Amino acid sequence: MSESPILPVRGRPVRPSGRHRRPVPSQLPPEAPALVLAALGDASGTAAELAALIRGDNPQIQVRLAPLGEDGKELTSELEAAARERPQDATAAVVVPLLTGPHPVADRLIAEAVASSRVAVTVTDPLGPHPLLAEALHIRLSERSLARADRMRLLNVSSPVDAVILATVGGENAAAEAQPTAVLLASRLTLPVLVASLDSAPAVADAAARLRDIGAQRIALSPCVLGPEAPPGLASAAAEEIGAECADVLGAHDLIADLAARAYGSILSAD
């Protein structure tokens, strides 16, 4: 009789509050689970840069990078390799999806890869919603002069834009999950922020129409994606279609690396 596969434990970590609180203990035992970053596409570009940032800030963690590709087999291989280095009854890895929200393709590939590995694994939720994600979005907007760099709103200083569209990928569920991040970003900017999807409903054009109905003329589009989730130029094309300015994708921002480390650390602290 074949053994039943060990299925992933889907956890929603309670992340520690406070930007400067250390997300991971400074020392970990040798049997501590590996941090396996699951990335859409290949292991280059943004994913590789984020892995390097996490390793540099957290040398005590074994960080592995697993591109999901088309079948998730590389993730399976990384999980099996992590398990060979740890006690048989220990959790071998914590899988952190390099995503800001749910993504049907990535979610399926991760679940299938974990099941195929027959390894004890915990899979965290995506990196958002989280205040640090809203902060990273704010920074990307300010880098393109689409938002003030500071959080203080002086009455005699006008905003560069009247409203922001927070753009997601991954379908309607991803757009719904991004609502708390939109609220956090709106609080930082003291501007209206609506969520729209680059690949489903609610459409970017519909969000722009709603904002213009309330008097917003200067609109910025803020892509709530790391980069590999969307074809290059998708966000900028959507912004051009509605006559809006577009911020850069989040990419390998140090706050995104911090969020991935926090997701891993929260699983350790919950055990």
Coordinates of C-alpha atoms in Angstrom, one line a residue:
M1 CA 0.0 0.0 0.0
S2 CA 1.5 3.4 -1.0
E3 CA 1.8 6.0 1.7
S4 CA -0.4 9.0 1.5
P5 CA 1.4 12.2 0.6
I6 CA 2.2 14.8 3.2
L7 CA 0.1 17.8 2.3
P8 CA 1.1 21.3 3.0
V9 CA -0.1 23.1 6.1
R10 CA -1.5 26.4 4.9
G11 CA -0.8 29.0 7.6
R12 CA -1.8 32.6 8.0
P13 CA 1.1 33.9 10.1
V14 CA 0.4 36.6 12.6
R15 CA 3.2 39.0 11.6
P16 CA 4.9 41.0 14.2
S17 CA 4.1 44.7 14.2
G18 CA 6.7 47.4 14.0
R19 CA 9.0 48.2 11.1
H20 CA 12.1 47.7 13.1
R21 CA 11.3 44.6 15.1
R22 CA 13.6 41.7 14.0
P23 CA 11.5 39.3 11.9
V24 CA 13.7 36.3 12.5
P25 CA 15.7 35.2 15.6
S26 CA 19.4 36.0 15.2
Q27 CA 20.3 32.4 15.8
L28 CA 18.6 29.3 14.6
P29 CA 19.3 25.6 15.3
P30 CA 20.7 23.5 12.4
E31 CA 17.4 21.7 12.0
A32 CA 15.4 24.9 11.5
P33 CA 13.4 24.7 8.3
A34 CA 14.7 26.2 5.1
L35 CA 13.1 29.3 3.7
V36 CA 12.0 28.3 0.2
L37 CA 11.0 31.2 -2.0
A38 CA 8.5 30.1 -4.7
A39 CA 8.7 32.4 -7.7
L40 CA 6.7 32.5 -10.9
G41 CA 8.8 32.2 -14.0
D42 CA 12.5 31.5 -13.6
A43 CA 15.1 32.1 -10.9
S44 CA 16.5 35.3 -12.3
G45 CA 15.8 38.9 -12.0
T46 CA 13.5 40.0 -9.2
A47 CA 13.4 36.6 -7.5
A48 CA 17.1 36.2 -7.4
E49 CA 17.6 39.7 -6.1
L50 CA 15.1 39.2 -3.4
A51 CA 16.8 35.9 -2.4
A52 CA 20.1 37.8 -2.2
L53 CA 18.6 40.5 0.0
I54 CA 17.1 38.0 2.4
R55 CA 20.4 36.0 2.6
G56 CA 22.3 39.2 3.3
D57 CA 20.0 40.4 6.1
N58 CA 19.5 36.9 7.6
P59 CA 22.6 34.8 7.3
Q60 CA 21.2 32.4 9.9
I61 CA 18.5 31.2 7.4
Q62 CA 19.0 28.7 4.7
V63 CA 17.4 30.4 1.8
R64 CA 16.4 28.4 -1.3
L65 CA 14.9 29.8 -4.5
A66 CA 12.5 27.7 -6.5
P67 CA 11.2 28.9 -9.8
L68 CA 7.7 27.4 -10.4
G69 CA 8.2 27.2 -14.2
E70 CA 5.4 25.3 -15.9
D71 CA 5.1 22.3 -13.7
G72 CA 6.6 23.2 -10.2
K73 CA 9.2 20.4 -10.4
E74 CA 12.0 22.6 -9.3
L75 CA 10.1 23.4 -6.1
T76 CA 9.6 19.7 -5.5
S77 CA 13.3 19.2 -5.9
E78 CA 14.2 22.0 -3.5
L79 CA 11.8 20.6 -0.8
E80 CA 13.3 17.1 -1.1
A81 CA 16.8 18.5 -0.8
A82 CA 15.9 20.5 2.3
A83 CA 14.3 17.4 3.8
R84 CA 17.5 15.3 3.3
E85 CA 19.4 17.8 5.5
R86 CA 16.9 17.7 8.4
P87 CA 15.5 15.1 10.9
Q88 CA 12.8 12.9 9.4
D89 CA 10.1 14.2 11.8
A90 CA 11.0 17.9 11.4
T91 CA 9.4 20.5 9.2
A92 CA 11.8 20.6 6.3
A93 CA 10.8 24.0 4.8
V94 CA 8.6 27.1 5.0
V95 CA 7.5 28.0 1.5
V96 CA 6.9 31.7 1.0
P97 CA 5.2 32.6 -2.3
L98 CA 6.9 35.7 -3.9
L99 CA 3.5 37.2 -4.6
T100 CA 1.6 40.2 -3.2
G101 CA -1.7 38.3 -3.3
P102 CA -3.5 35.1 -4.4
H103 CA -2.6 33.8 -7.9
P104 CA -4.5 30.7 -9.2
V105 CA -1.6 29.4 -11.3
A106 CA 1.0 29.8 -8.6
D107 CA -1.3 28.5 -5.9
R108 CA -1.9 25.3 -7.9
L109 CA 1.7 24.7 -8.8
I110 CA 2.8 25.2 -5.2
A111 CA 0.2 22.8 -3.8
E112 CA 1.1 20.1 -6.5
A113 CA 4.8 20.5 -5.9
V114 CA 4.5 20.1 -2.1
A115 CA 2.2 17.1 -2.5
S116 CA 4.7 15.5 -4.9
S117 CA 7.6 16.0 -2.6
R118 CA 6.0 14.1 0.3
V119 CA 7.8 16.4 2.6
A120 CA 6.5 18.1 5.8
V121 CA 6.1 21.7 4.7
T122 CA 4.3 24.9 5.8
V123 CA 3.2 27.2 3.0
T124 CA 2.6 30.8 4.0
D125 CA 0.1 33.2 2.6
P126 CA 1.2 35.8 0.0
L127 CA 3.1 38.9 1.2
G128 CA 0.0 41.1 1.3
P129 CA -2.0 42.7 2.6
H130 CA 0.5 44.4 5.0
P131 CA 1.5 47.9 6.0
L132 CA 5.0 47.4 4.6
L133 CA 3.5 46.5 1.3
A134 CA 1.6 49.8 1.3
E135 CA 4.8 51.6 2.3
A136 CA 6.7 50.0 -0.7
L137 CA 3.9 51.1 -3.0
H138 CA 4.1 54.6 -1.6
I139 CA 7.8 54.7 -2.3
R140 CA 7.5 53.5 -5.9
L141 CA 4.9 56.3 -6.5
S142 CA 7.2 58.9 -4.9
E143 CA 10.1 57.7 -7.1
R144 CA 8.1 58.7 -10.1
S145 CA 7.0 62.0 -8.5
L146 CA 3.4 60.7 -8.3
A147 CA 3.2 61.1 -4.5
R148 CA 4.9 63.1 -1.8
A149 CA 7.8 61.2 -0.3
D150 CA 6.8 62.0 3.3
R151 CA 3.5 61.2 5.1
M152 CA 2.8 64.7 6.3
R153 CA 0.1 66.4 4.3
L154 CA 0.6 70.2 4.5
L155 CA -2.4 72.2 3.5
N156 CA -0.5 74.6 1.3
V157 CA 1.2 71.9 -0.7
S158 CA -0.8 70.2 -3.4
S159 CA -0.6 66.5 -4.2
P160 CA 1.0 65.5 -7.6
V161 CA -2.2 63.4 -8.4
D162 CA -5.8 63.4 -7.3
A163 CA -6.3 59.6 -6.9
V164 CA -4.5 56.3 -7.3
I165 CA -5.6 53.0 -8.9
L166 CA -3.9 50.0 -7.2
A167 CA -3.6 47.4 -10.0
T168 CA -3.4 43.7 -9.3
V169 CA -3.1 40.4 -11.2
G170 CA -4.5 37.0 -10.4
G171 CA -8.1 37.5 -11.0
E172 CA -11.0 38.9 -9.0
N173 CA -9.9 37.1 -5.8
A174 CA -6.6 38.9 -5.9
A175 CA -8.3 42.2 -6.4
A176 CA -10.6 41.6 -3.4
E177 CA -7.6 40.6 -1.2
A178 CA -5.8 43.8 -2.1
Q179 CA -8.6 46.0 -0.6
P180 CA -6.8 46.3 2.8
T181 CA -3.6 47.4 1.1
A182 CA -5.6 50.0 -0.8
V183 CA -7.0 51.4 2.5
L184 CA -3.5 51.5 4.0
L185 CA -2.1 53.3 0.9
A186 CA -5.0 55.7 0.9
S187 CA -4.3 56.5 4.6
R188 CA -0.6 57.2 3.8
L189 CA -1.5 59.4 0.8
T190 CA -4.7 60.9 2.1
L191 CA -6.1 60.3 -1.4
P192 CA -8.8 58.1 -2.9
V193 CA -7.3 54.7 -3.8
L194 CA -9.4 52.1 -5.8
V195 CA -8.4 48.5 -6.6
A196 CA -8.5 47.3 -10.2
S197 CA -7.3 44.2 -11.9
L198 CA -4.9 44.0 -14.9
D199 CA -6.3 40.6 -15.9
S200 CA -9.9 40.5 -14.8
A201 CA -12.7 42.5 -13.2
P202 CA -12.8 45.2 -11.7
A203 CA -11.3 46.8 -14.8
V204 CA -8.8 49.6 -14.7
A205 CA -11.0 51.7 -17.1
D206 CA -14.0 51.2 -14.7
A207 CA -11.9 52.4 -11.7
A208 CA -10.7 55.4 -13.7
A209 CA -14.3 56.3 -14.6
R210 CA -15.4 56.1 -11.0
L211 CA -12.6 58.4 -9.9
R212 CA -13.3 60.9 -12.6
D213 CA -17.0 60.9 -11.6
I214 CA -15.9 62.2 -8.2
G215 CA -13.7 64.9 -9.7
A216 CA -10.3 63.2 -9.9
Q217 CA -8.5 64.2 -13.1
R218 CA -4.9 63.4 -12.4
I219 CA -4.7 59.7 -11.8
A220 CA -1.7 57.5 -11.0
L221 CA -1.6 53.7 -11.5
S222 CA 0.3 51.8 -8.9
P223 CA 1.1 48.1 -9.9
C224 CA 0.8 45.9 -6.8
V225 CA 3.0 43.2 -8.4
L226 CA 6.6 42.2 -8.0
G227 CA 7.1 41.9 -11.7
P228 CA 7.1 38.3 -12.9
E229 CA 3.4 37.9 -12.3
A230 CA 2.5 40.2 -15.2
P231 CA 3.8 40.5 -18.8
P232 CA 6.3 43.5 -19.2
G233 CA 4.5 46.6 -20.1
L234 CA 1.0 45.4 -19.0
A235 CA 0.6 48.0 -16.3
S236 CA 2.1 50.9 -18.3
A237 CA -0.2 50.0 -21.2
A238 CA -3.3 50.1 -18.9
A239 CA -2.2 53.4 -17.5
E240 CA -1.7 54.9 -21.0
E241 CA -5.2 53.7 -22.0
I242 CA -6.8 55.7 -19.3
G243 CA -4.5 58.7 -19.6
A244 CA -2.7 58.1 -16.2
E245 CA 0.9 58.0 -15.0
C246 CA 2.3 54.7 -13.9
A247 CA 4.6 53.8 -11.1
D248 CA 7.2 51.1 -11.4
V249 CA 6.4 47.5 -10.3
L250 CA 7.6 46.7 -6.7
G251 CA 10.5 44.5 -7.9
A252 CA 13.3 43.6 -5.5
H253 CA 12.5 46.3 -2.9
D254 CA 14.1 45.8 0.6
L255 CA 10.6 46.0 2.2
I256 CA 9.5 43.1 0.1
A257 CA 12.5 41.1 1.2
D258 CA 11.6 42.0 4.8
L259 CA 8.0 40.8 4.3
A260 CA 9.3 37.4 3.1
A261 CA 11.5 37.1 6.1
R262 CA 8.7 38.1 8.4
A263 CA 6.4 35.4 6.9
Y264 CA 9.1 32.8 7.6
G265 CA 9.8 34.1 11.1
S266 CA 6.1 34.2 12.0
I267 CA 5.8 30.4 11.3
L268 CA 8.8 29.7 13.6
S269 CA 7.3 31.8 16.4
A270 CA 4.0 30.0 16.0
D271 CA 5.5 26.6 16.6

